[in-house]
mmCIF file of C-alpha atoms in Angstrom:
data_model
loop_
_atom_site.group_PDB
_atom_site.id
_atom_site.type_symbol
_atom_site.label_atom_id
_atom_site.label_comp_id
_atom_site.label_asym_id
_atom_site.label_seq_id
_atom_site.Cartn_x
_atom_site.Cartn_y
_atom_site.Cartn_z
ATOM 1 C CA ARG A 1 85.292 -32.225 -18.678
ATOM 2 C CA GLY A 2 82.722 -33.325 -16.110
ATOM 3 C CA TRP A 3 81.113 -29.924 -15.716
ATOM 4 C CA VAL A 4 81.043 -29.455 -19.485
ATOM 5 C CA ARG A 5 78.889 -32.578 -19.830
ATOM 6 C CA ILE A 6 76.696 -31.512 -16.914
ATOM 7 C CA ALA A 7 76.228 -28.033 -18.371
ATOM 8 C CA ARG A 8 75.240 -29.396 -21.781
ATOM 9 C CA ARG A 9 72.842 -31.913 -20.277
ATOM 10 C CA VAL A 10 71.162 -29.256 -18.148
ATOM 11 C CA ALA A 11 70.829 -26.916 -21.145
ATOM 12 C CA ASP A 12 69.419 -29.697 -23.343
ATOM 13 C CA ARG A 13 66.583 -30.557 -20.921
ATOM 14 C CA PRO A 14 65.950 -27.382 -18.903
ATOM 15 C CA TRP A 15 62.397 -28.140 -17.782
ATOM 16 C CA ARG A 16 63.279 -31.580 -16.449
ATOM 17 C CA HIS A 17 66.249 -30.311 -14.484
ATOM 18 C CA LEU A 18 64.379 -27.248 -13.249
ATOM 19 C CA LEU A 19 61.597 -29.380 -11.757
ATOM 20 C CA ALA A 20 64.120 -31.835 -10.339
ATOM 21 C CA GLY A 21 65.997 -28.991 -8.669
ATOM 22 C CA LEU A 22 62.864 -27.466 -7.171
ATOM 23 C CA ALA A 23 61.870 -30.866 -5.761
ATOM 24 C CA PHE A 24 64.858 -30.714 -3.402
ATOM 25 C CA PHE A 25 63.335 -27.704 -1.655
ATOM 26 C CA VAL A 26 59.694 -28.762 -1.298
ATOM 27 C CA LEU A 27 59.934 -30.630 2.012
ATOM 28 C CA PRO A 28 62.426 -28.248 3.683
ATOM 29 C CA ALA A 29 60.317 -25.257 2.639
ATOM 30 C CA LEU A 30 57.182 -26.839 4.098
ATOM 31 C CA ALA A 31 59.012 -27.518 7.350
ATOM 32 C CA ALA A 32 60.286 -23.926 7.403
ATOM 33 C CA THR A 33 56.699 -22.640 7.534
ATOM 34 C CA GLN A 34 56.408 -24.257 10.977
ATOM 35 C CA LEU A 35 59.485 -22.490 12.363
ATOM 36 C CA SER A 36 58.793 -20.702 15.643
ATOM 37 C CA PHE A 37 61.123 -18.858 17.970
ATOM 38 C CA GLY A 38 61.695 -20.155 21.491
ATOM 39 C CA GLN A 39 63.911 -19.726 24.517
ATOM 40 C CA LEU A 40 66.971 -21.796 25.278
ATOM 41 C CA ASP A 41 68.061 -22.603 28.814
ATOM 42 C CA SER A 42 70.649 -24.858 30.400
ATOM 43 C CA GLY A 43 68.197 -27.742 30.230
ATOM 44 C CA ASP A 44 68.721 -27.773 26.454
ATOM 45 C CA LYS A 45 72.460 -28.416 26.741
ATOM 46 C CA SER A 46 73.875 -31.853 26.067
ATOM 47 C CA PRO A 47 73.345 -34.348 28.938
ATOM 48 C CA GLY A 48 76.399 -34.720 31.168
ATOM 49 C CA THR A 49 77.703 -31.163 30.771
ATOM 50 C CA ALA A 50 78.267 -29.130 33.935
ATOM 51 C CA GLY A 51 75.534 -26.616 33.146
ATOM 52 C CA ARG A 52 72.987 -29.315 32.355
ATOM 53 C CA THR A 53 73.827 -31.283 35.506
ATOM 54 C CA ALA A 54 73.365 -28.249 37.754
ATOM 55 C CA TYR A 55 70.129 -27.357 35.962
ATOM 56 C CA ASP A 56 68.698 -30.850 36.426
ATOM 57 C CA ARG A 57 69.600 -30.958 40.133
ATOM 58 C CA LEU A 58 67.984 -27.585 40.815
ATOM 59 C CA ALA A 59 64.864 -28.536 38.889
ATOM 60 C CA SER A 60 64.604 -31.855 40.696
ATOM 61 C CA ALA A 61 65.015 -30.299 44.147
ATOM 62 C CA PHE A 62 63.084 -27.033 43.803
ATOM 63 C CA GLY A 63 60.999 -27.312 40.628
ATOM 64 C CA PRO A 64 61.804 -26.389 37.011
ATOM 65 C CA GLY A 65 60.835 -22.744 37.424
ATOM 66 C CA VAL A 66 63.648 -22.043 39.881
ATOM 67 C CA ASN A 67 66.097 -22.003 36.959
ATOM 68 C CA GLY A 68 64.399 -18.947 35.467
ATOM 69 C CA PRO A 69 62.445 -16.803 37.947
ATOM 70 C CA LEU A 70 60.532 -13.737 36.843
ATOM 71 C CA GLN A 71 61.002 -10.296 38.342
ATOM 72 C CA VAL A 72 57.847 -8.239 38.843
ATOM 73 C CA THR A 73 58.316 -4.554 39.638
ATOM 74 C CA ASP A 74 55.753 -1.959 40.618
ATOM 75 C CA THR A 75 56.302 1.796 40.705
ATOM 76 C CA LEU A 76 53.915 3.295 43.266
ATOM 77 C CA ALA A 77 52.141 6.630 43.054
ATOM 78 C CA GLU A 78 52.788 7.224 46.771
ATOM 79 C CA PRO A 79 55.573 5.772 48.934
ATOM 80 C CA ALA A 80 54.582 2.543 50.666
ATOM 81 C CA SER A 81 54.557 2.373 54.440
ATOM 82 C CA GLY A 82 56.393 -0.950 54.411
ATOM 83 C CA PRO A 83 56.313 -4.464 52.958
ATOM 84 C CA ALA A 84 52.924 -5.019 54.636
ATOM 85 C CA ASP A 85 51.334 -2.035 52.886
ATOM 86 C CA PRO A 86 47.814 -2.975 51.676
ATOM 87 C CA ALA A 87 48.610 -2.035 48.074
ATOM 88 C CA LEU A 88 51.625 -4.319 48.059
ATOM 89 C CA ALA A 89 49.750 -7.138 49.747
ATOM 90 C CA ALA A 90 47.043 -6.978 47.085
ATOM 91 C CA VAL A 91 49.575 -7.338 44.288
ATOM 92 C CA GLY A 92 51.288 -10.207 46.107
ATOM 93 C CA ARG A 93 48.012 -12.094 46.524
ATOM 94 C CA ALA A 94 47.126 -11.560 42.871
ATOM 95 C CA LEU A 95 50.477 -12.964 41.806
ATOM 96 C CA GLU A 96 50.064 -16.031 44.033
ATOM 97 C CA ASP A 97 46.585 -16.697 42.608
ATOM 98 C CA THR A 98 47.762 -16.579 38.991
ATOM 99 C CA GLY A 99 47.837 -19.923 37.224
ATOM 100 C CA GLY A 100 51.337 -21.141 36.443
ATOM 101 C CA VAL A 101 52.934 -19.482 39.506
ATOM 102 C CA ALA A 102 54.707 -21.872 41.894
ATOM 103 C CA ALA A 103 55.873 -19.329 44.472
ATOM 104 C CA VAL A 104 56.069 -15.583 45.082
ATOM 105 C CA GLY A 105 58.912 -14.141 47.135
ATOM 106 C CA PRO A 106 58.403 -11.386 49.735
ATOM 107 C CA ALA A 107 58.017 -7.821 48.542
ATOM 108 C CA GLN A 108 61.270 -5.843 48.529
ATOM 109 C CA LEU A 109 61.015 -2.056 48.769
ATOM 110 C CA SER A 110 63.455 0.518 47.461
ATOM 111 C CA HIS A 111 64.945 3.089 49.843
ATOM 112 C CA ASP A 112 62.434 5.754 48.842
ATOM 113 C CA GLY A 113 59.483 3.349 49.177
ATOM 114 C CA ARG A 114 58.266 4.002 45.635
ATOM 115 C CA THR A 115 59.485 0.864 43.862
ATOM 116 C CA VAL A 116 58.789 -2.701 44.901
ATOM 117 C CA ARG A 117 59.998 -6.032 43.538
ATOM 118 C CA TRP A 118 58.685 -9.583 43.761
ATOM 119 C CA GLN A 119 60.478 -12.691 42.577
ATOM 120 C CA VAL A 120 57.963 -15.008 40.906
ATOM 121 C CA THR A 121 58.863 -18.655 40.344
ATOM 122 C CA PRO A 122 56.907 -20.320 37.518
ATOM 123 C CA THR A 123 55.756 -23.931 37.626
ATOM 124 C CA THR A 124 57.471 -24.534 34.259
ATOM 125 C CA ALA A 125 61.026 -24.343 32.935
ATOM 126 C CA PRO A 126 62.391 -21.065 31.508
ATOM 127 C CA GLY A 127 62.157 -22.289 27.903
ATOM 128 C CA ASP A 128 58.787 -23.983 28.321
ATOM 129 C CA PRO A 129 55.884 -22.411 26.366
ATOM 130 C CA GLY A 130 53.981 -22.335 29.661
ATOM 131 C CA THR A 131 56.426 -19.783 31.038
ATOM 132 C CA ALA A 132 55.903 -17.540 28.016
ATOM 133 C CA ALA A 133 52.154 -17.879 28.520
ATOM 134 C CA LEU A 134 52.580 -16.917 32.172
ATOM 135 C CA VAL A 135 54.486 -13.755 31.222
ATOM 136 C CA ASP A 136 51.714 -12.774 28.828
ATOM 137 C CA ARG A 137 49.054 -13.557 31.455
ATOM 138 C CA LEU A 138 50.749 -11.437 34.115
ATOM 139 C CA ARG A 139 51.149 -8.509 31.745
ATOM 140 C CA ALA A 140 47.727 -8.642 30.142
ATOM 141 C CA ASP A 141 45.466 -9.786 33.008
ATOM 142 C CA THR A 142 46.864 -10.080 36.524
ATOM 143 C CA LEU A 143 48.775 -6.832 36.958
ATOM 144 C CA PRO A 144 46.348 -4.501 35.111
ATOM 145 C CA ALA A 145 43.470 -5.939 37.158
ATOM 146 C CA VAL A 146 45.123 -5.394 40.538
ATOM 147 C CA THR A 147 46.740 -2.013 39.851
ATOM 148 C CA GLY A 148 43.744 -0.568 37.981
ATOM 149 C CA ASP A 149 43.600 3.233 38.110
ATOM 150 C CA THR A 150 45.803 3.543 41.183
ATOM 151 C CA GLY A 151 48.629 5.163 39.262
ATOM 152 C CA GLN A 152 50.915 2.171 39.802
ATOM 153 C CA LYS A 153 53.099 1.020 36.912
ATOM 154 C CA ALA A 154 53.810 -2.711 37.045
ATOM 155 C CA HIS A 155 56.201 -4.572 34.758
ATOM 156 C CA VAL A 156 57.364 -8.164 34.288
ATOM 157 C CA GLY A 157 61.078 -8.803 33.732
ATOM 158 C CA GLY A 158 63.646 -11.486 34.325
ATOM 159 C CA VAL A 159 65.573 -13.595 31.821
ATOM 160 C CA PRO A 160 62.556 -15.544 30.465
ATOM 161 C CA ALA A 161 60.598 -12.321 29.891
ATOM 162 C CA ILE A 162 63.590 -10.619 28.241
ATOM 163 C CA GLN A 163 64.121 -13.558 25.877
ATOM 164 C CA LEU A 164 60.413 -13.608 25.044
ATOM 165 C CA ASP A 165 60.469 -9.895 24.191
ATOM 166 C CA LEU A 166 63.606 -10.350 22.106
ATOM 167 C CA ASN A 167 62.098 -13.207 20.114
ATOM 168 C CA ASP A 168 58.913 -11.233 19.506
ATOM 169 C CA ARG A 169 60.877 -8.223 18.288
ATOM 170 C CA LEU A 170 63.065 -10.359 16.007
ATOM 171 C CA ALA A 171 60.006 -12.083 14.554
ATOM 172 C CA GLN A 172 58.539 -8.678 13.737
ATOM 173 C CA ARG A 173 61.758 -7.355 12.194
ATOM 174 C CA LEU A 174 62.885 -10.430 10.248
ATOM 175 C CA PRO A 175 60.612 -9.828 7.205
ATOM 176 C CA ALA A 176 61.809 -6.223 6.989
ATOM 177 C CA VAL A 177 65.452 -7.319 7.191
ATOM 178 C CA ILE A 178 64.934 -9.908 4.447
ATOM 179 C CA GLY A 179 63.138 -7.384 2.260
ATOM 180 C CA ALA A 180 65.850 -4.758 2.700
ATOM 181 C CA VAL A 181 68.635 -7.231 1.914
ATOM 182 C CA LEU A 182 66.791 -8.470 -1.191
ATOM 183 C CA ALA A 183 66.269 -4.922 -2.418
ATOM 184 C CA ILE A 184 69.901 -3.917 -1.919
ATOM 185 C CA ALA A 185 71.214 -7.152 -3.456
ATOM 186 C CA GLY A 186 68.876 -6.795 -6.419
ATOM 187 C CA LEU A 187 70.022 -3.228 -7.015
ATOM 188 C CA LEU A 188 73.698 -4.190 -6.920
ATOM 189 C CA LEU A 189 73.109 -7.085 -9.323
ATOM 190 C CA LEU A 190 71.204 -4.753 -11.631
ATOM 191 C CA LEU A 191 74.131 -2.341 -11.651
ATOM 192 C CA ALA A 192 76.655 -5.125 -12.198
ATOM 193 C CA PHE A 193 74.859 -7.106 -14.915
ATOM 194 C CA ARG A 194 72.437 -4.495 -16.312
ATOM 195 C CA SER A 195 69.520 -6.910 -16.351
ATOM 196 C CA PRO A 196 66.392 -6.499 -14.186
ATOM 197 C CA LEU A 197 65.372 -10.105 -14.771
ATOM 198 C CA VAL A 198 68.734 -11.542 -13.746
ATOM 199 C CA ALA A 199 68.772 -9.372 -10.610
ATOM 200 C CA VAL A 200 65.279 -10.364 -9.461
ATOM 201 C CA LYS A 201 65.777 -14.037 -10.296
ATOM 202 C CA ALA A 202 69.088 -14.228 -8.450
ATOM 203 C CA ALA A 203 67.683 -12.607 -5.311
ATOM 204 C CA VAL A 204 64.669 -14.940 -5.269
ATOM 205 C CA LEU A 205 66.664 -18.120 -5.913
ATOM 206 C CA ASN A 206 69.010 -17.241 -3.063
ATOM 207 C CA LEU A 207 66.052 -17.505 -0.696
ATOM 208 C CA LEU A 208 65.644 -21.199 -1.524
ATOM 209 C CA SER A 209 68.873 -22.082 0.282
ATOM 210 C CA VAL A 210 67.807 -20.024 3.288
ATOM 211 C CA ALA A 211 64.397 -21.727 3.361
ATOM 212 C CA ALA A 212 66.090 -25.133 3.218
ATOM 213 C CA ALA A 213 68.290 -24.245 6.195
ATOM 214 C CA TYR A 214 65.280 -23.069 8.201
ATOM 215 C CA GLY A 215 63.384 -26.254 7.358
ATOM 216 C CA VAL A 216 66.240 -28.508 8.436
ATOM 217 C CA LEU A 217 66.580 -26.617 11.731
ATOM 218 C CA THR A 218 62.847 -26.952 12.341
ATOM 219 C CA ALA A 219 62.890 -30.713 11.779
ATOM 220 C CA LEU A 220 66.110 -31.572 13.617
ATOM 221 C CA PHE A 221 65.875 -29.205 16.579
ATOM 222 C CA GLN A 222 62.356 -27.835 17.047
ATOM 223 C CA TRP A 223 60.689 -31.178 16.279
ATOM 224 C CA GLY A 224 63.529 -33.150 17.829
ATOM 225 C CA TRP A 225 64.140 -35.499 14.889
ATOM 226 C CA GLY A 226 67.900 -35.076 15.232
ATOM 227 C CA ALA A 227 68.090 -34.981 19.024
ATOM 228 C CA ALA A 228 69.740 -38.385 19.483
ATOM 229 C CA PRO A 229 72.384 -38.100 16.711
ATOM 230 C CA LEU A 230 73.230 -34.560 17.815
ATOM 231 C CA GLY A 231 73.630 -35.525 21.464
ATOM 232 C CA LEU A 232 70.606 -33.578 22.691
ATOM 233 C CA GLY A 233 68.034 -34.709 25.212
ATOM 234 C CA GLY A 234 65.000 -33.924 23.056
ATOM 235 C CA PRO A 235 63.407 -31.107 21.044
ATOM 236 C CA VAL A 236 65.251 -27.807 21.383
ATOM 237 C CA PRO A 237 63.679 -24.370 20.793
ATOM 238 C CA ILE A 238 65.274 -22.123 18.180
ATOM 239 C CA PRO A 239 66.209 -18.618 19.414
ATOM 240 C CA GLY A 240 65.120 -15.771 17.173
ATOM 241 C CA TYR A 241 68.636 -14.503 16.549
ATOM 242 C CA VAL A 242 69.721 -17.793 14.945
ATOM 243 C CA PRO A 243 67.583 -17.476 11.770
ATOM 244 C CA LEU A 244 68.433 -13.778 11.513
ATOM 245 C CA LEU A 245 72.208 -14.244 11.673
ATOM 246 C CA MET A 246 72.027 -17.350 9.506
ATOM 247 C CA PHE A 247 70.166 -15.416 6.814
ATOM 248 C CA ALA A 248 72.890 -12.772 6.709
ATOM 249 C CA VAL A 249 75.693 -15.326 6.382
ATOM 250 C CA LEU A 250 73.897 -17.529 3.856
ATOM 251 C CA PHE A 251 72.776 -14.694 1.640
ATOM 252 C CA GLY A 252 76.306 -13.357 1.516
ATOM 253 C CA LEU A 253 77.725 -16.740 0.502
ATOM 254 C CA SER A 254 74.957 -17.293 -2.047
ATOM 255 C CA MET A 255 75.550 -13.901 -3.637
ATOM 256 C CA ASP A 256 79.255 -14.699 -3.883
ATOM 257 C CA TYR A 257 78.547 -17.885 -5.835
ATOM 258 C CA GLU A 258 75.897 -16.125 -7.915
ATOM 259 C CA VAL A 259 78.127 -13.232 -8.974
ATOM 260 C CA PHE A 260 80.940 -15.631 -9.858
ATOM 261 C CA LEU A 261 78.651 -17.730 -12.069
ATOM 262 C CA LEU A 262 76.852 -14.794 -13.696
ATOM 263 C CA SER A 263 80.132 -13.044 -14.449
ATOM 264 C CA ALA A 264 81.295 -16.045 -16.469
ATOM 265 C CA VAL A 265 77.935 -16.360 -18.229
ATOM 266 C CA ARG A 266 77.784 -12.682 -19.123
ATOM 267 C CA GLU A 267 81.366 -12.685 -20.357
ATOM 268 C CA ALA A 268 80.552 -15.590 -22.678
ATOM 269 C CA TRP A 269 77.346 -13.923 -23.834
ATOM 270 C CA LEU A 270 79.122 -10.655 -24.632
ATOM 271 C CA ALA A 271 81.611 -12.658 -26.668
ATOM 272 C CA SER A 272 79.171 -14.827 -28.618
ATOM 273 C CA GLY A 273 75.704 -13.293 -28.358
ATOM 274 C CA ASP A 274 74.309 -16.831 -27.929
ATOM 275 C CA ASN A 275 72.450 -17.144 -24.609
ATOM 276 C CA ARG A 276 72.386 -20.946 -24.455
ATOM 277 C CA ASP A 277 76.064 -21.350 -25.260
ATOM 278 C CA ALA A 278 76.883 -18.593 -22.776
ATOM 279 C CA VAL A 279 75.065 -20.458 -19.990
ATOM 280 C CA VAL A 280 76.832 -23.716 -20.868
ATOM 281 C CA THR A 281 80.219 -22.007 -21.003
ATOM 282 C CA GLY A 282 79.703 -20.105 -17.757
ATOM 283 C CA LEU A 283 78.588 -23.176 -15.819
ATOM 284 C CA ALA A 284 81.380 -25.312 -17.271
ATOM 285 C CA ARG A 285 83.997 -22.728 -16.263
ATOM 286 C CA THR A 286 82.785 -22.099 -12.730
ATOM 287 C CA GLY A 287 81.055 -25.297 -11.601
ATOM 288 C CA ARG A 288 84.160 -26.998 -10.255
ATOM 289 C CA ILE A 289 85.424 -23.886 -8.468
ATOM 290 C CA ILE A 290 82.061 -23.162 -6.832
ATOM 291 C CA THR A 291 81.531 -26.729 -5.623
ATOM 292 C CA SER A 292 85.119 -26.998 -4.350
ATOM 293 C CA ALA A 293 84.787 -23.766 -2.384
ATOM 294 C CA ALA A 294 81.431 -24.921 -1.015
ATOM 295 C CA LEU A 295 82.903 -28.268 0.044
ATOM 296 C CA ILE A 296 85.492 -26.460 2.148
ATOM 297 C CA MET A 297 82.798 -24.367 3.809
ATOM 298 C CA VAL A 298 80.606 -27.423 4.459
ATOM 299 C CA CYS A 299 83.498 -29.200 6.198
ATOM 300 C CA VAL A 300 84.142 -26.119 8.335
ATOM 301 C CA PHE A 301 80.487 -25.776 9.324
ATOM 302 C CA LEU A 302 80.120 -29.474 10.146
ATOM 303 C CA GLY A 303 82.974 -29.024 12.586
ATOM 304 C CA TYR A 304 80.574 -26.947 14.697
ATOM 305 C CA LEU A 305 78.788 -30.172 15.632
ATOM 306 C CA LEU A 306 81.667 -31.047 17.966
ATOM 307 C CA TRP A 307 80.523 -28.296 20.348
ATOM 308 C CA ASP A 308 78.110 -29.055 23.201
ATOM 309 C CA ASP A 309 76.177 -25.801 22.765
ATOM 310 C CA PRO A 310 72.956 -26.443 20.777
ATOM 311 C CA VAL A 311 73.111 -22.974 19.205
ATOM 312 C CA VAL A 312 76.519 -23.742 17.693
ATOM 313 C CA LYS A 313 75.123 -27.033 16.394
ATOM 314 C CA MET A 314 72.224 -25.123 14.802
ATOM 315 C CA PHE A 315 74.585 -22.875 12.921
ATOM 316 C CA GLY A 316 76.686 -25.830 11.818
ATOM 317 C CA ILE A 317 73.783 -27.898 10.491
ATOM 318 C CA GLY A 318 71.925 -24.972 8.933
ATOM 319 C CA LEU A 319 74.913 -23.387 7.198
ATOM 320 C CA ALA A 320 76.316 -26.705 5.935
ATOM 321 C CA THR A 321 72.960 -27.769 4.482
ATOM 322 C CA ALA A 322 72.286 -24.445 2.788
ATOM 323 C CA VAL A 323 75.780 -24.093 1.297
ATOM 324 C CA ALA A 324 75.711 -27.657 -0.055
ATOM 325 C CA LEU A 325 72.320 -27.164 -1.722
ATOM 326 C CA ASP A 326 73.160 -23.701 -2.990
ATOM 327 C CA ALA A 327 76.429 -24.675 -4.662
ATOM 328 C CA THR A 328 75.005 -27.800 -6.288
ATOM 329 C CA VAL A 329 71.246 -27.623 -6.846
ATOM 330 C CA VAL A 330 70.763 -23.857 -7.099
ATOM 331 C CA ARG A 331 73.932 -22.978 -9.063
ATOM 332 C CA GLY A 332 74.148 -26.279 -10.952
ATOM 333 C CA LEU A 333 70.476 -26.703 -11.896
ATOM 334 C CA LEU A 334 68.131 -23.820 -11.109
ATOM 335 C CA VAL A 335 70.195 -20.845 -12.256
ATOM 336 C CA PRO A 336 71.298 -22.325 -15.616
ATOM 337 C CA THR A 337 67.910 -23.854 -16.459
ATOM 338 C CA THR A 338 66.026 -20.628 -15.805
ATOM 339 C CA MET A 339 68.541 -18.675 -17.874
ATOM 340 C CA VAL A 340 68.240 -21.126 -20.765
ATOM 341 C CA LEU A 341 64.434 -20.958 -20.638
ATOM 342 C CA LEU A 342 64.380 -17.157 -20.490
ATOM 343 C CA GLY A 343 66.702 -16.839 -23.488
ATOM 344 C CA LYS A 344 67.712 -13.345 -24.531
ATOM 345 C CA ALA A 345 65.205 -11.905 -22.076
ATOM 346 C CA ASN A 346 67.936 -12.450 -19.471
ATOM 347 C CA TRP A 347 69.802 -9.487 -20.910
ATOM 348 C CA TRP A 348 66.874 -7.190 -21.709
ATOM 349 C CA LEU A 349 67.234 -3.666 -20.343
ATOM 350 C CA PRO A 350 64.847 -0.777 -21.136
ATOM 351 C CA GLN A 351 66.577 2.115 -22.858
ATOM 352 C CA TRP A 352 65.416 4.635 -20.284
ATOM 353 C CA LEU A 353 66.868 2.480 -17.494
ATOM 354 C CA ASP A 354 70.066 1.954 -19.479
ATOM 355 C CA ARG A 355 70.561 5.714 -19.578
ATOM 356 C CA LEU A 356 69.951 6.073 -15.857
ATOM 357 C CA LEU A 357 72.202 3.271 -14.633
ATOM 358 C CA PRO A 358 75.911 4.034 -14.185
ATOM 359 C CA GLN A 359 78.431 1.761 -15.849
ATOM 360 C CA MET A 360 79.626 -0.656 -13.180
ATOM 361 C CA HIS A 361 81.329 -3.821 -14.394
ATOM 362 C CA VAL A 362 82.339 -6.713 -12.175
ATOM 363 C CA GLU A 363 85.511 -7.488 -14.111
ATOM 364 C CA GLY A 364 86.926 -4.713 -16.248
ATOM 365 C CA GLY A 365 85.266 -3.347 -19.376
ATOM 366 C CA GLU A 366 82.592 -5.017 -21.444
ATOM 367 C CA ARG A 367 82.059 -5.478 -25.138
ATOM 368 C CA ASP A 368 78.806 -5.330 -27.034
ATOM 369 C CA PRO A 369 78.308 -8.765 -28.622
ATOM 370 C CA VAL A 370 77.055 -7.163 -31.813
ATOM 371 C CA ARG A 371 80.137 -4.987 -32.210
ATOM 372 C CA THR A 372 82.721 -7.542 -31.094
ATOM 373 C CA SER A 373 85.124 -8.309 -33.876
ATOM 374 C CA SER A 374 86.864 -11.330 -32.382
ATOM 375 C CA VAL A 375 84.476 -13.862 -30.915
ATOM 376 C CA PRO A 376 86.007 -16.664 -28.803
ATOM 377 C CA GLU A 377 84.656 -20.095 -29.564
ATOM 378 C CA PRO A 378 81.966 -20.989 -26.974
ATOM 379 C CA VAL A 379 81.399 -24.459 -25.570
ATOM 380 C CA ARG A 380 79.102 -26.274 -27.995
ATOM 381 C CA ASN A 381 77.062 -29.437 -27.966
ATOM 382 C CA ALA A 382 78.844 -32.616 -28.887
#
């Protein structure tokens, strides 16, 4: 009977519970706006692990940049006469004079003399923002200035440069991925529940859990607020693939909970034609199942914290936080309050759209509430 009382209380005071639910997401959403993608290296692993120990010893003996050297290549218009070729020497000097470069290795020529490689050691660690700035500086200033119109084609590679390019590409693509997933999810919800408003609202509310997960990751890892409890040495950058994969997993789980709740609400509405009672009945029937399933998932995700890898910890913290908030605050407060406030508009569907949409029901056939002869008794206020 607990969820029956909760459902009635939420339906009786929708505005109060709606504002209370939104308050849970204010701070995480603000933190999420500061999320930036970075590069992880072995220096971000937990202190005492084998990888971290080797990283620290190398950095202490040879400088932090030795753990992530850059590879500069140059394709020549004409074969070089040897490593001492004037064109190669000019590029080598330009690399040495670039700020943020600790050392430049000797030029290495290919067998045909047309391709040359230098190993460039930065003064900063692979995941340090200074290394990313050095990559940009080499690409935008140093190499174009020294190669000019000679026909040479110079490029900057190496693990730090590859990770930087990957993060930039993911940052560019993430909004498109989110938009495509929202559009597809909204279309499927429209087909299943034949309500444009319910489809749009569900897709938007699902983003709140994702924003909360991003905000928690930003605070605990990027800002370093959770470094000590999580066994990390300090702030840890967040790779671009973490938010992308987390969005896919979280949106799938959120849609699962949403469809389960809306199916119960719509079934009750088709039986009674009373929107408020349908919301109360649907939440009362599904609340315990949704929260129990979410509790299992939260326990599983928190188990990720036992790993030493910071990326695994990110997934554990982010997924556990989002699932907990989604199953309780979003499904228990935001979805029912908005549906109560919107009233029968939840189930409005233009006639022209009704004719276009195919009949696709989540659970068997449906009955028109107006034509239903036997109406089950809905959950009512005490």
